[in-house]
Amino acid sequence: MTAASLLQRILQEREDMRPAERRVADFVGSAPSKVIHMSMARLSETCSVSDPTIMRFCRRFGFDGYQDFKLHLAQSLVPSAPFVYEQIGPQDSIDNIVRKTCRNSLNAIQRLAEDLDPAQVAEGARLLQAASWTGIYATGISEVNALDAEHKFQRLGMRCQALLGRQVQWMHAESARPGEVALIFSQSGHTKQTVEVAVAARAGGARVVSVAAGDSPLAQVSDAVIAVLPYDRTELMTPLASRLNHHLVTNMLVTAIAIASGSQFPDQLPALDSWQTDKI
Amino acid sequence: MTAASLLQRILQEREDMRPAERRVADFVGSAPSKVIHMSMARLSETCSVSDPTIMRFCRRFGFDGYQDFKLHLAQSLVPSAPFVYEQIGPQDSIDNIVRKTCRNSLNAIQRLAEDLDPAQVAEGARLLQAASWTGIYATGISEVNALDAEHKFQRLGMRCQALLGRQVQWMHAESARPGEVALIFSQSGHTKQTVEVAVAARAGGARVVSVAAGDSPLAQVSDAVIAVLPYDRTELMTPLASRLNHHLVTNMLVTAIAIASGSQFPDQLPALDSWQTDKI
DNA sequence: TTCAGGAATATAGCATAACTACATTCTGGC
DNA sequence: GCCAGAATGTAGTTATGCTATATTCCTGAA
């Protein structure tokens, strides 16, 4: 986030700088790829300033020192897409639909990469692996995620079931027992039904793992939360973005569990369907 | 290019290393984000090796020294462009699983953005929109895609059904009739069953739209192909990548159809489930 | 104009990091 | 068991990043 716009920030703050630092800003701004291979002494000489000036320059942007600065500068040099959601409208051509769909997806995943806490994934995987049986709850468009998770977990040999629909969910949540896990997918984590399911499952002694917004009511009644940022206007639409992110989280869980179970190639689930390999 | 595949190269060369360097490779591979903030001494201590071993490790990959290595490592950590699949292995930490999953997904989508032909999407959308009814065929892990497509198309008011399982698929393909469309998701386009379904559906007068590899047998017996590059070793594994791409293609189709149907906000499907909005 | 007072910048020194030459240990073949 | 040759570690050198302190430069009021 801050990394990507580092050069921009430098050029921006340039105005508020005194001559010496400004010379540094100019050079860094004009030849950042050279800077990352320079020592402090070389850079200070090139800019006709002293070492400490370079230090102050780096500190100004909140870095620990020159090394830290160089590291972030290097990272900011590799191109990446900005975090903006591009609305698709009636005026958009097919070309645009394709492009924007891809870009929005890229953005969503990059956000996930930045915000997701690996420790939460680890904890979720741990609970799931220890479960005697897992109920996978989802509603609306997230149902597909539940089915996906069911498919993959079963390939790992886990006992689980996707639970779709109000009645089915109630039935299972109310009969939850110790040793079981309830895995809940929720875009926002504010849906009443979803929270009630979590509470019921927990009352029965099951552990609740939820993939939802971190500060949501659902998160508060869960044993483990894998926090995925919801998108602003989630209530009114069903954007591709969060679905995609939940999808990736599912994959991470599967991979983590596969590794913990000793599989050698965790990202390659075996092709079980023998007839599927009947190629032509 | 070389920068981005650094981690992969490390894991690859690991095999040819002697114990000491291998310990370094393991740690760098499992916690690269920590490494870039470590000094040589810290790293050597962590890996229980000596400083020069670290040096030799860096030189092995063609870098000037440790600093140079760290810089490139840092760059390779930011999610970005290049088209390399980073294998996930047993030695990977949770941090790595999260990172690699995201990066692989980003790569897949970027490939899609480059290779996908919008005209093919447009043609597919046109046929689907004109259909009186659509059968959505998929097998194995792609079944989830079929369910996803079913869900979304139905939200648009289209008549369609996901057809999973051999018998169900045959039943529908053999009774296909003019005016209908068969939408087929296939990773490779080489599966025998899939091709036979396409031929049967077409014989009955239905139009066949397939999402598959462009040069596959399935493509040859389809009325419209939305070509999505398969991944190398697709036969043996179920990678996230192609699934993700098919997923996006589905979204593009939905969006395109929504636009053609006159919806004003094509990327926001309406939340149909009224109880779902019962928030707390 | 002059002279504080404070900010901006440079100097000098220190601790530590990266790197190198050389010694030691390990490995595999006879 | 012994001996090349490779693999790894030890110790020492250089230079780097960083800090405490001094100097210079600017601003503004007497």
Coordinates of C-alpha atoms (C1' of nucleotides) in Angstrom, one line a residue:
Chain A
M1 CA 0.0 0.0 0.0
T2 CA 2.5 2.6 1.1
A3 CA 5.1 0.7 -0.8
A4 CA 3.6 1.1 -4.2
S5 CA 3.3 4.9 -3.9
L6 CA 6.7 5.5 -2.4
L7 CA 8.1 7.4 -5.4
Q8 CA 5.0 9.4 -5.6
R9 CA 5.2 10.3 -1.9
I10 CA 8.8 11.4 -2.4
L11 CA 8.0 13.7 -5.3
Q12 CA 5.1 15.0 -3.3
E13 CA 7.0 15.8 -0.1
R14 CA 9.8 17.4 -2.2
E15 CA 8.1 20.7 -1.9
D16 CA 8.4 20.8 1.8
M17 CA 12.1 20.0 1.8
R18 CA 15.2 22.1 2.2
P19 CA 17.8 22.3 -0.6
A20 CA 19.9 19.4 0.6
E21 CA 17.1 16.9 1.0
R22 CA 15.6 18.2 -2.2
R23 CA 18.7 17.2 -4.1
V24 CA 18.3 13.7 -2.6
A25 CA 14.7 13.6 -3.6
D26 CA 15.5 14.6 -7.1
F27 CA 18.1 12.0 -7.6
V28 CA 16.1 9.2 -6.0
G29 CA 13.1 10.3 -8.1
S30 CA 15.1 10.3 -11.3
A31 CA 17.1 7.1 -10.9
P32 CA 15.6 4.9 -8.2
S33 CA 16.8 1.8 -9.8
K34 CA 20.4 3.0 -9.4
V35 CA 19.8 4.1 -5.8
I36 CA 18.9 0.7 -4.6
H37 CA 22.3 -0.6 -5.6
M38 CA 24.2 2.3 -4.0
S39 CA 25.7 2.6 -0.6
M40 CA 24.9 5.6 1.6
A41 CA 28.3 7.1 1.0
R42 CA 28.0 6.8 -2.8
L43 CA 24.5 8.4 -2.7
S44 CA 25.5 11.2 -0.5
E45 CA 28.4 12.0 -2.7
T46 CA 26.3 11.8 -5.8
C47 CA 23.8 14.2 -4.3
S48 CA 26.5 16.4 -2.8
V49 CA 25.1 16.0 0.7
S50 CA 26.3 14.2 3.8
D51 CA 25.4 10.8 5.2
P52 CA 23.1 12.1 7.9
T53 CA 21.1 14.0 5.4
I54 CA 20.3 10.7 3.7
M55 CA 19.4 9.3 7.0
R56 CA 17.0 12.1 7.8
F57 CA 15.6 11.7 4.3
C58 CA 14.8 8.1 4.9
R59 CA 13.4 8.7 8.4
R60 CA 11.1 11.4 7.0
F61 CA 9.2 8.7 5.3
G62 CA 8.9 6.5 8.4
F63 CA 11.7 4.0 7.6
D64 CA 14.1 2.7 10.2
G65 CA 17.1 3.7 8.1
Y66 CA 18.8 3.6 4.8
Q67 CA 18.6 -0.2 4.4
D68 CA 14.9 -0.3 5.2
F69 CA 14.3 2.6 2.8
K70 CA 16.2 0.8 0.0
L71 CA 14.2 -2.4 0.5
H72 CA 10.9 -0.6 0.2
L73 CA 12.1 1.4 -2.7
A74 CA 13.1 -1.7 -4.5
Q75 CA 9.7 -3.2 -3.9
S76 CA 8.0 -0.1 -5.1
L77 CA 9.8 -0.3 -8.4
V78 CA 8.0 -3.5 -9.5
P79 CA 4.8 -2.5 -11.2
S80 CA 1.5 -3.4 -9.6
A81 CA -2.1 -2.4 -10.0
P82 CA -3.7 0.2 -7.8
F83 CA -6.6 -0.6 -5.5
V84 CA -9.5 0.9 -7.3
Y85 CA -12.7 -0.8 -8.2
E86 CA -13.6 -0.1 -11.7
Q87 CA -17.4 0.0 -12.0
I88 CA -18.7 -1.7 -15.1
G89 CA -21.6 0.1 -16.8
P90 CA -23.9 -0.2 -19.8
Q91 CA -21.6 1.8 -21.9
D92 CA -18.7 -0.6 -21.6
S93 CA -17.6 -2.6 -24.6
I94 CA -16.8 -6.3 -24.4
D95 CA -13.2 -5.4 -24.4
N96 CA -13.8 -3.3 -21.3
I97 CA -15.7 -5.9 -19.5
V98 CA -12.9 -8.4 -20.0
R99 CA -10.3 -5.9 -18.9
K100 CA -12.2 -4.5 -15.9
T101 CA -13.2 -7.9 -14.7
C102 CA -9.6 -9.0 -14.7
R103 CA -8.3 -5.8 -13.1
N104 CA -10.9 -5.8 -10.4
S105 CA -10.0 -9.4 -9.6
L106 CA -6.3 -8.6 -9.5
N107 CA -7.0 -5.8 -7.1
A108 CA -9.1 -7.9 -4.8
I109 CA -6.4 -10.5 -4.6
Q110 CA -3.7 -7.9 -3.9
R111 CA -5.7 -6.5 -1.1
L112 CA -6.1 -10.0 0.3
A113 CA -2.4 -10.6 0.0
E114 CA -1.8 -7.5 2.1
D115 CA -4.5 -7.8 4.7
L116 CA -4.9 -11.5 5.3
D117 CA -3.2 -12.8 8.5
P118 CA -1.5 -16.1 7.9
A119 CA -1.7 -16.9 11.6
Q120 CA -5.5 -16.9 11.3
V121 CA -5.4 -19.3 8.4
A122 CA -3.1 -21.5 10.3
E123 CA -5.4 -21.6 13.3
G124 CA -8.4 -22.3 11.1
A125 CA -6.6 -25.1 9.4
R126 CA -5.6 -26.6 12.7
L127 CA -9.2 -26.6 14.0
L128 CA -10.5 -28.1 10.7
Q129 CA -7.9 -30.8 10.7
A130 CA -8.7 -31.8 14.3
A131 CA -12.4 -32.0 13.6
S132 CA -14.3 -35.3 13.5
W133 CA -16.7 -33.8 11.1
T134 CA -17.2 -30.3 9.6
G135 CA -20.4 -28.6 8.6
I136 CA -19.8 -25.9 5.9
Y137 CA -22.4 -23.1 6.2
A138 CA -23.0 -20.5 3.5
T139 CA -26.0 -18.6 2.1
G140 CA -26.8 -16.9 -1.2
I141 CA -24.0 -16.5 -3.6
S142 CA -21.5 -17.9 -1.1
E143 CA -23.1 -21.3 -1.4
V144 CA -20.8 -22.0 -4.3
N145 CA -17.9 -21.5 -1.9
A146 CA -19.3 -24.0 0.5
L147 CA -19.6 -26.6 -2.3
D148 CA -16.1 -25.9 -3.4
A149 CA -14.8 -26.3 0.1
E150 CA -16.8 -29.5 0.5
H151 CA -15.3 -30.9 -2.7
K152 CA -11.8 -30.1 -1.8
F153 CA -11.9 -31.2 1.8
Q154 CA -13.4 -34.5 0.8
R155 CA -10.6 -35.0 -1.6
L156 CA -8.3 -34.8 1.4
G157 CA -10.3 -37.5 3.1
M158 CA -12.0 -35.2 5.6
R159 CA -15.6 -35.8 6.6
C160 CA -17.6 -32.7 5.8
Q161 CA -20.8 -31.5 4.2
A162 CA -21.9 -28.3 2.6
L163 CA -25.1 -27.1 4.4
L164 CA -27.2 -24.9 2.3
G165 CA -30.7 -23.5 3.0
R166 CA -32.2 -22.3 6.3
Q167 CA -33.7 -25.5 7.4
V168 CA -30.8 -27.7 6.8
Q169 CA -28.5 -25.3 8.5
W170 CA -30.7 -25.2 11.6
M171 CA -31.0 -28.9 11.8
H172 CA -27.3 -29.4 11.8
A173 CA -26.4 -26.4 14.0
E174 CA -28.7 -27.4 16.7
S175 CA -27.4 -30.9 16.7
A176 CA -23.8 -29.9 16.8
R177 CA -21.5 -31.8 19.2
P178 CA -18.0 -31.6 20.6
G179 CA -15.3 -32.5 18.2
E180 CA -17.1 -31.1 15.3
V181 CA -16.3 -27.8 13.5
A182 CA -18.7 -25.4 11.8
L183 CA -17.0 -23.6 8.9
I184 CA -19.0 -20.5 8.1
F185 CA -18.6 -18.4 4.9
S186 CA -20.1 -14.9 5.2
Q187 CA -19.4 -11.9 3.1
S188 CA -20.2 -9.4 5.8
G189 CA -20.6 -11.4 9.0
H190 CA -23.7 -9.3 9.8
T191 CA -26.3 -11.7 8.6
K192 CA -28.6 -12.7 11.5
Q193 CA -29.2 -16.2 10.5
T194 CA -25.5 -16.8 10.2
V195 CA -24.7 -15.5 13.6
E196 CA -27.5 -17.6 15.1
V197 CA -26.1 -20.7 13.4
A198 CA -22.7 -20.0 14.9
V199 CA -24.1 -19.5 18.4
A200 CA -26.1 -22.7 18.2
A201 CA -23.2 -24.8 16.9
R202 CA -21.0 -23.5 19.7
A203 CA -23.6 -24.2 22.3
G204 CA -23.6 -27.8 21.1
G205 CA -19.8 -27.9 21.8
A206 CA -18.6 -27.5 18.2
R207 CA -15.8 -25.1 17.3
V208 CA -16.7 -22.3 14.9
V209 CA -14.4 -21.2 12.2
S210 CA -15.6 -18.3 10.2
V211 CA -14.4 -16.6 7.0
A212 CA -15.8 -13.1 7.3
A213 CA -15.2 -9.5 8.2
G214 CA -12.9 -9.2 11.2
D215 CA -15.0 -6.8 13.2
S216 CA -18.3 -8.4 12.5
P217 CA -20.8 -9.9 15.0
L218 CA -20.1 -13.3 13.5
A219 CA -16.4 -12.9 14.3
Q220 CA -17.2 -12.2 18.0
V221 CA -19.1 -15.5 18.3
S222 CA -16.4 -17.6 16.5
D223 CA -13.6 -19.6 17.9
A224 CA -11.4 -18.7 15.0
V225 CA -11.8 -15.9 12.5
I226 CA -10.1 -15.6 9.1
A227 CA -10.6 -12.0 8.5
V228 CA -11.3 -11.0 4.9
L229 CA -12.2 -7.4 4.3
P230 CA -15.7 -6.9 2.9
Y231 CA -16.3 -4.5 0.1
D232 CA -18.0 -1.2 0.8
R233 CA -21.4 -1.8 -0.6
T234 CA -21.6 -5.5 0.0
E235 CA -25.1 -5.4 1.2
L236 CA -26.7 -4.5 -2.1
M237 CA -24.6 -6.5 -4.5
T238 CA -22.7 -9.7 -4.8
P239 CA -19.4 -8.6 -6.2
L240 CA -16.9 -11.0 -7.6
A241 CA -14.2 -9.7 -5.3
S242 CA -15.1 -11.2 -1.9
R243 CA -16.2 -14.4 -3.5
L244 CA -12.8 -14.7 -5.1
N245 CA -11.1 -14.0 -1.8
H246 CA -13.1 -16.6 0.0
H247 CA -12.2 -19.0 -2.7
L248 CA -8.5 -18.3 -2.2
V249 CA -8.9 -18.7 1.5
T250 CA -10.4 -22.1 1.0
N251 CA -7.5 -23.1 -1.2
M252 CA -5.1 -21.9 1.5
L253 CA -6.9 -24.0 4.1
V254 CA -6.8 -27.0 1.9
T255 CA -3.1 -26.6 1.2
A256 CA -2.3 -26.0 4.9
I257 CA -4.2 -29.1 5.9
A258 CA -2.6 -31.1 3.2
I259 CA 0.8 -30.1 4.3
A260 CA 0.0 -30.8 7.9
S261 CA -1.2 -34.2 6.9
G262 CA 2.0 -35.0 5.2
S263 CA 1.1 -34.7 1.5
Q264 CA 4.1 -34.0 -0.6
F265 CA 2.5 -31.8 -3.2
P266 CA -0.1 -30.0 -1.3
D267 CA -1.2 -27.8 -4.2
Q268 CA -2.0 -30.8 -6.4
L269 CA -5.0 -32.6 -5.2
P270 CA -5.1 -36.1 -6.8
A271 CA -7.4 -36.6 -9.7
L272 CA -9.8 -39.2 -8.3
D273 CA -12.1 -39.6 -11.2
S274 CA -10.4 -42.3 -13.2
W275 CA -12.7 -41.8 -16.2
Q276 CA -11.7 -38.2 -16.3
T277 CA -8.2 -39.2 -17.5
D278 CA -9.8 -40.9 -20.5
K279 CA -8.4 -38.4 -22.9
I280 CA -8.5 -38.1 -26.6
Chain B
M1 CA 11.7 -12.2 -14.8
T2 CA 14.7 -13.6 -13.0
A3 CA 13.7 -11.5 -10.0
A4 CA 10.2 -12.9 -9.7
S5 CA 11.1 -16.5 -10.0
L6 CA 13.9 -16.2 -7.4
L7 CA 12.1 -18.2 -4.7
Q8 CA 11.2 -20.8 -7.2
R9 CA 14.8 -21.1 -8.4
I10 CA 15.9 -21.5 -4.8
L11 CA 13.5 -24.3 -4.1
Q12 CA 14.6 -25.9 -7.4
E13 CA 18.3 -25.7 -6.8
R14 CA 17.8 -26.9 -3.3
E15 CA 18.2 -30.5 -4.5
D16 CA 21.7 -29.9 -5.7
M17 CA 22.8 -28.4 -2.4
R18 CA 24.8 -29.8 0.4
P19 CA 23.3 -29.8 3.9
A20 CA 24.5 -26.4 5.0
E21 CA 23.3 -24.4 2.0
R22 CA 20.1 -26.5 2.1
R23 CA 19.3 -25.2 5.5
V24 CA 19.7 -21.7 4.2
A25 CA 17.4 -22.5 1.2
D26 CA 14.8 -23.9 3.5
F27 CA 14.7 -20.9 5.7
V28 CA 14.8 -18.4 2.9
G29 CA 12.1 -20.3 1.2
S30 CA 9.9 -20.5 4.2
A31 CA 10.3 -17.0 5.5
P32 CA 11.6 -14.7 2.8
S33 CA 9.8 -11.7 4.2
K34 CA 11.8 -12.1 7.4
V35 CA 15.1 -12.6 5.6
I36 CA 15.0 -9.3 3.8
H37 CA 15.2 -7.6 7.2
M38 CA 17.9 -9.7 8.6
S39 CA 21.6 -9.2 8.7
M40 CA 24.0 -11.8 7.4
A41 CA 25.0 -12.7 10.9
R42 CA 21.4 -13.1 12.1
L43 CA 20.6 -15.2 9.2
S44 CA 23.6 -17.4 9.5
E45 CA 22.9 -17.9 13.2
T46 CA 19.3 -18.8 12.5
C47 CA 20.2 -21.4 9.9
S48 CA 23.1 -22.7 12.0
V49 CA 25.7 -22.0 9.3
S50 CA 28.5 -19.6 8.9
D51 CA 28.7 -16.2 7.1
P52 CA 30.6 -17.5 4.1
T53 CA 28.0 -20.1 3.5
I54 CA 25.4 -17.4 3.1
M55 CA 27.7 -15.6 0.7
R56 CA 28.2 -18.7 -1.4
F57 CA 24.5 -19.2 -1.3
C58 CA 23.9 -15.8 -2.8
R59 CA 26.7 -16.1 -5.3
R60 CA 25.3 -19.4 -6.5
F61 CA 22.3 -17.5 -7.9
G62 CA 24.5 -14.9 -9.6
F63 CA 24.3 -12.1 -7.2
D64 CA 27.1 -9.9 -6.1
G65 CA 26.7 -10.5 -2.5
Y66 CA 24.2 -10.7 0.3
Q67 CA 22.9 -7.1 -0.1
D68 CA 22.3 -7.6 -3.8
F69 CA 20.5 -10.9 -3.0
K70 CA 18.3 -9.3 -0.4
L71 CA 17.3 -6.6 -2.8
H72 CA 16.2 -9.0 -5.5
L73 CA 14.5 -11.2 -2.9
A74 CA 12.5 -8.2 -1.7
Q75 CA 11.4 -7.4 -5.3
S76 CA 10.4 -10.9 -5.9
L77 CA 8.1 -10.8 -2.9
V78 CA 5.8 -8.1 -4.2
P79 CA 3.0 -9.7 -6.1
S80 CA 3.4 -8.8 -9.7
A81 CA 3.6 -9.7 -13.3
P82 CA 5.6 -12.7 -14.4
F83 CA 4.0 -15.9 -15.5
V84 CA 5.6 -18.4 -13.2
Y85 CA 3.8 -21.0 -11.1
E86 CA 5.3 -21.2 -7.7
Q87 CA 5.0 -24.8 -6.5
I88 CA 3.9 -25.1 -2.9
G89 CA 5.7 -27.8 -1.0
P90 CA 5.8 -29.4 2.5
Q91 CA 8.6 -27.1 3.6
D92 CA 6.4 -24.0 3.0
S93 CA 5.3 -22.0 6.0
I94 CA 1.8 -20.6 6.4
D95 CA 3.1 -17.3 5.3
N96 CA 4.3 -18.8 2.1
I97 CA 1.1 -20.7 1.4
V98 CA -0.8 -17.4 1.7
R99 CA 1.7 -15.5 -0.4
K100 CA 2.1 -18.1 -3.1
T101 CA -1.6 -18.8 -3.4
C102 CA -2.2 -15.1 -4.0
R103 CA 0.7 -14.8 -6.4
N104 CA -0.3 -17.8 -8.4
S105 CA -3.8 -16.4 -8.7
L106 CA -2.5 -13.1 -9.8
N107 CA -0.4 -14.7 -12.4
A108 CA -3.3 -16.7 -13.7
I109 CA -5.5 -13.7 -14.0
Q110 CA -2.8 -11.7 -15.7
R111 CA -2.3 -14.5 -18.2
L112 CA -6.1 -14.5 -18.8
A113 CA -6.1 -10.8 -19.4
E114 CA -3.5 -11.1 -22.0
D115 CA -4.7 -14.1 -23.8
L116 CA -8.5 -14.0 -23.6
D117 CA -10.2 -12.9 -26.8
P118 CA -13.1 -10.5 -26.0
A119 CA -14.7 -11.4 -29.3
Q120 CA -15.1 -15.0 -28.2
V121 CA -16.7 -13.8 -24.9
A122 CA -19.1 -11.7 -26.9
E123 CA -20.0 -14.5 -29.2
G124 CA -20.5 -16.8 -26.2
A125 CA -22.7 -14.3 -24.5
R126 CA -24.7 -13.8 -27.6
L127 CA -25.5 -17.4 -28.0
L128 CA -26.3 -17.8 -24.3
Q129 CA -28.7 -14.9 -24.4
A130 CA -30.5 -16.2 -27.4
A131 CA -31.0 -19.7 -25.8
S132 CA -34.4 -20.9 -24.7
W133 CA -32.6 -23.1 -22.1
T134 CA -29.0 -23.8 -21.3
G135 CA -27.4 -27.0 -20.0
I136 CA -24.2 -26.3 -18.1
Y137 CA -21.8 -29.3 -18.2
A138 CA -18.8 -29.8 -16.1
T139 CA -17.0 -32.7 -14.4
G140 CA -14.7 -33.1 -11.5
I141 CA -13.5 -30.0 -9.8
S142 CA -15.1 -27.9 -12.5
E143 CA -18.5 -28.8 -11.2
V144 CA -18.3 -25.9 -8.9
N145 CA -17.9 -23.6 -11.9
A146 CA -21.1 -25.1 -13.3
L147 CA -23.0 -24.4 -10.1
D148 CA -21.7 -20.9 -10.0
A149 CA -22.7 -20.2 -13.5
E150 CA -26.1 -21.7 -12.9
H151 CA -26.6 -19.5 -9.9
K152 CA -25.7 -16.3 -11.7
F153 CA -27.5 -17.0 -14.9
Q154 CA -30.6 -17.8 -13.0
R155 CA -30.3 -14.5 -11.2
L156 CA -30.4 -12.9 -14.6
G157 CA -33.7 -14.7 -15.2
M158 CA -32.2 -17.2 -17.6
R159 CA -33.4 -20.8 -17.8
C160 CA -30.5 -23.1 -17.2
Q161 CA -29.3 -26.0 -15.1
A162 CA -26.0 -27.3 -14.0
L163 CA -25.6 -30.9 -15.2
L164 CA -23.2 -33.0 -13.1
G165 CA -22.5 -36.6 -13.3
R166 CA -22.2 -38.9 -16.3
Q167 CA -25.8 -40.1 -16.5
V168 CA -27.4 -36.7 -16.1
Q169 CA -25.2 -35.3 -18.7
W170 CA -26.0 -38.0 -21.2
M171 CA -29.6 -37.8 -20.6
H172 CA -29.7 -34.1 -21.3
A173 CA -27.2 -34.1 -24.2
E174 CA -29.1 -36.8 -26.1
S175 CA -32.3 -35.0 -25.7
A176 CA -30.9 -31.6 -26.8
R177 CA -33.0 -29.6 -29.2
P178 CA -32.7 -26.5 -31.4
G179 CA -32.8 -23.3 -29.6
E180 CA -30.9 -24.7 -26.6
V181 CA -27.3 -24.1 -25.7
A182 CA -24.8 -26.5 -24.1
L183 CA -22.3 -24.6 -22.0
I184 CA -19.3 -26.8 -21.3
F185 CA -16.5 -26.1 -18.9
S186 CA -13.4 -28.2 -19.4
Q187 CA -9.9 -27.7 -18.1
S188 CA -8.2 -29.3 -21.0
G189 CA -10.8 -30.0 -23.6
H190 CA -9.4 -33.4 -24.1
T191 CA -11.8 -35.4 -21.9
K192 CA -13.6 -38.0 -24.0
Q193 CA -16.9 -37.8 -22.1
T194 CA -17.0 -34.1 -22.6
V195 CA -16.4 -34.2 -26.3
E196 CA -19.1 -36.8 -26.7
V197 CA -21.5 -34.7 -24.8
A198 CA -20.8 -31.8 -27.2
V199 CA -21.3 -33.9 -30.3
A200 CA -24.5 -35.3 -29.0
A201 CA -25.9 -32.0 -28.0
R202 CA -25.0 -30.6 -31.4
A203 CA -26.6 -33.5 -33.2
G204 CA -29.8 -32.6 -31.4
G205 CA -29.7 -29.1 -32.8
A206 CA -28.3 -27.3 -29.8
R207 CA -25.5 -24.8 -30.0
V208 CA -22.4 -25.7 -28.1
V209 CA -20.4 -23.0 -26.2
S210 CA -17.2 -24.3 -24.5
V211 CA -14.8 -22.8 -22.1
A212 CA -11.6 -24.8 -22.7
A213 CA -8.2 -24.8 -24.4
G214 CA -8.3 -23.3 -27.8
D215 CA -6.7 -26.1 -29.7
S216 CA -8.5 -29.0 -28.1
P217 CA -10.8 -31.6 -29.6
L218 CA -13.6 -30.1 -27.7
A219 CA -13.0 -26.7 -29.4
Q220 CA -13.3 -28.4 -32.8
V221 CA -16.8 -29.7 -32.1
S222 CA -18.1 -26.4 -30.5
D223 CA -20.0 -23.6 -32.1
A224 CA -18.2 -21.1 -30.0
V225 CA -15.1 -21.4 -28.0
I226 CA -13.9 -19.2 -25.3
A227 CA -10.2 -20.2 -25.3
V228 CA -8.6 -20.3 -21.9
L229 CA -5.0 -21.6 -21.7
P230 CA -4.7 -24.7 -19.7
Y231 CA -1.7 -25.2 -17.4
D232 CA 1.0 -27.6 -18.2
R233 CA 0.4 -30.5 -16.0
T234 CA -3.3 -30.1 -15.8
E235 CA -4.0 -33.8 -16.1
L236 CA -2.5 -34.7 -12.8
M237 CA -3.7 -31.9 -10.6
T238 CA -6.5 -29.6 -10.0
P239 CA -4.8 -26.2 -10.0
L240 CA -6.5 -23.2 -8.7
A241 CA -5.5 -21.3 -11.7
S242 CA -7.7 -22.6 -14.5
R243 CA -10.7 -22.8 -12.1
L244 CA -10.2 -19.2 -11.3
N245 CA -10.0 -18.2 -15.0
H246 CA -13.2 -20.1 -15.8
H247 CA -14.8 -18.4 -12.9
L248 CA -13.8 -15.0 -14.3
V249 CA -15.1 -16.0 -17.7
T250 CA -18.4 -16.9 -16.2
N251 CA -18.5 -13.4 -14.6
M252 CA -17.7 -11.8 -17.9
L253 CA -20.5 -13.7 -19.6
V254 CA -22.9 -12.7 -17.0
T255 CA -21.9 -9.1 -17.2
A256 CA -22.1 -9.1 -20.9
I257 CA -25.5 -10.7 -21.0
A258 CA -26.7 -8.3 -18.3
I259 CA -25.6 -5.4 -20.3
A260 CA -27.2 -6.7 -23.5
S261 CA -30.4 -7.2 -21.5
G262 CA -30.4 -3.6 -20.4
S263 CA -29.4 -3.8 -16.8
Q264 CA -27.9 -0.6 -15.6
F265 CA -25.4 -2.0 -13.1
P266 CA -24.3 -5.2 -14.7
D267 CA -21.6 -6.1 -12.2
Q268 CA -24.0 -6.0 -9.3
L269 CA -26.5 -8.8 -9.3
P270 CA -29.5 -8.0 -7.1
A271 CA -29.6 -9.6 -3.7
L272 CA -32.6 -11.8 -4.1
D273 CA -32.8 -13.5 -0.7
S274 CA -34.8 -11.1 1.3
W275 CA -33.9 -12.7 4.6
Q276 CA -30.3 -12.4 3.8
T277 CA -30.6 -8.7 4.4
D278 CA -31.7 -9.3 7.9
K279 CA -28.6 -7.8 9.4
I280 CA -27.6 -7.3 13.0
Chain C
dT1 C1' 24.0 46.3 10.6
dT2 C1' 24.6 43.2 14.0
dC3 C1' 23.7 39.6 16.6
dA4 C1' 21.1 36.0 19.0
dG5 C1' 18.5 31.7 18.3
dG6 C1' 17.2 28.0 15.9
dA7 C1' 17.0 25.2 12.0
dA8 C1' 19.8 22.8 8.4
dT9 C1' 23.7 20.5 7.3
dA10 C1' 28.4 18.6 7.9
dT11 C1' 32.3 16.2 10.6
dA12 C1' 34.1 12.6 13.2
dG13 C1' 33.8 8.5 15.4
dC14 C1' 31.8 4.0 16.6
dA15 C1' 29.6 -0.3 16.2
dT16 C1' 28.5 -3.6 13.2
dA17 C1' 27.8 -5.4 8.8
dA18 C1' 29.6 -7.5 4.6
dC19 C1' 33.1 -9.7 2.6
dT20 C1' 37.9 -12.5 2.1
dA21 C1' 41.9 -15.5 2.9
dC22 C1' 42.9 -19.3 5.1
dA23 C1' 42.3 -23.4 8.3
dT24 C1' 39.6 -27.3 9.4
dT25 C1' 36.4 -30.8 8.7
dC26 C1' 33.9 -33.8 6.1
dT27 C1' 33.1 -37.0 1.9
dG28 C1' 33.8 -40.5 -1.3
dG29 C1' 37.1 -43.5 -4.0
dC30 C1' 41.0 -46.6 -4.0
Chain D
dG1 C1' 42.8 -46.4 6.3
dC2 C1' 44.4 -42.9 3.6
dC3 C1' 44.3 -39.3 0.6
dA4 C1' 42.5 -35.9 -2.9
dG5 C1' 38.9 -32.6 -3.3
dA6 C1' 35.0 -30.5 -1.9
dA7 C1' 32.3 -28.4 1.9
dT8 C1' 32.2 -25.7 5.8
dG9 C1' 33.9 -22.9 9.5
dT10 C1' 37.3 -19.3 11.8
dA11 C1' 39.4 -15.2 12.1
dG12 C1' 40.6 -10.9 10.3
dT13 C1' 39.9 -6.7 7.1
dT14 C1' 37.3 -3.3 5.0
dA15 C1' 33.7 -0.4 4.6
dT16 C1' 28.9 0.6 5.7
dG17 C1' 25.2 2.4 8.3
dC18 C1' 24.2 5.0 12.0
dT19 C1' 24.8 8.5 16.0
dA20 C1' 26.5 12.3 18.9
dT21 C1' 28.3 16.5 18.3
dA22 C1' 30.0 20.5 15.9
dT23 C1' 29.5 23.9 12.4
dT24 C1' 27.2 26.6 9.1
dC25 C1' 23.4 29.0 7.4
dC26 C1' 19.2 31.4 7.6
dT27 C1' 15.7 34.4 9.9
dG28 C1' 14.2 38.2 12.4
dA29 C1' 14.4 41.7 16.1
dA30 C1' 17.2 45.3 18.5

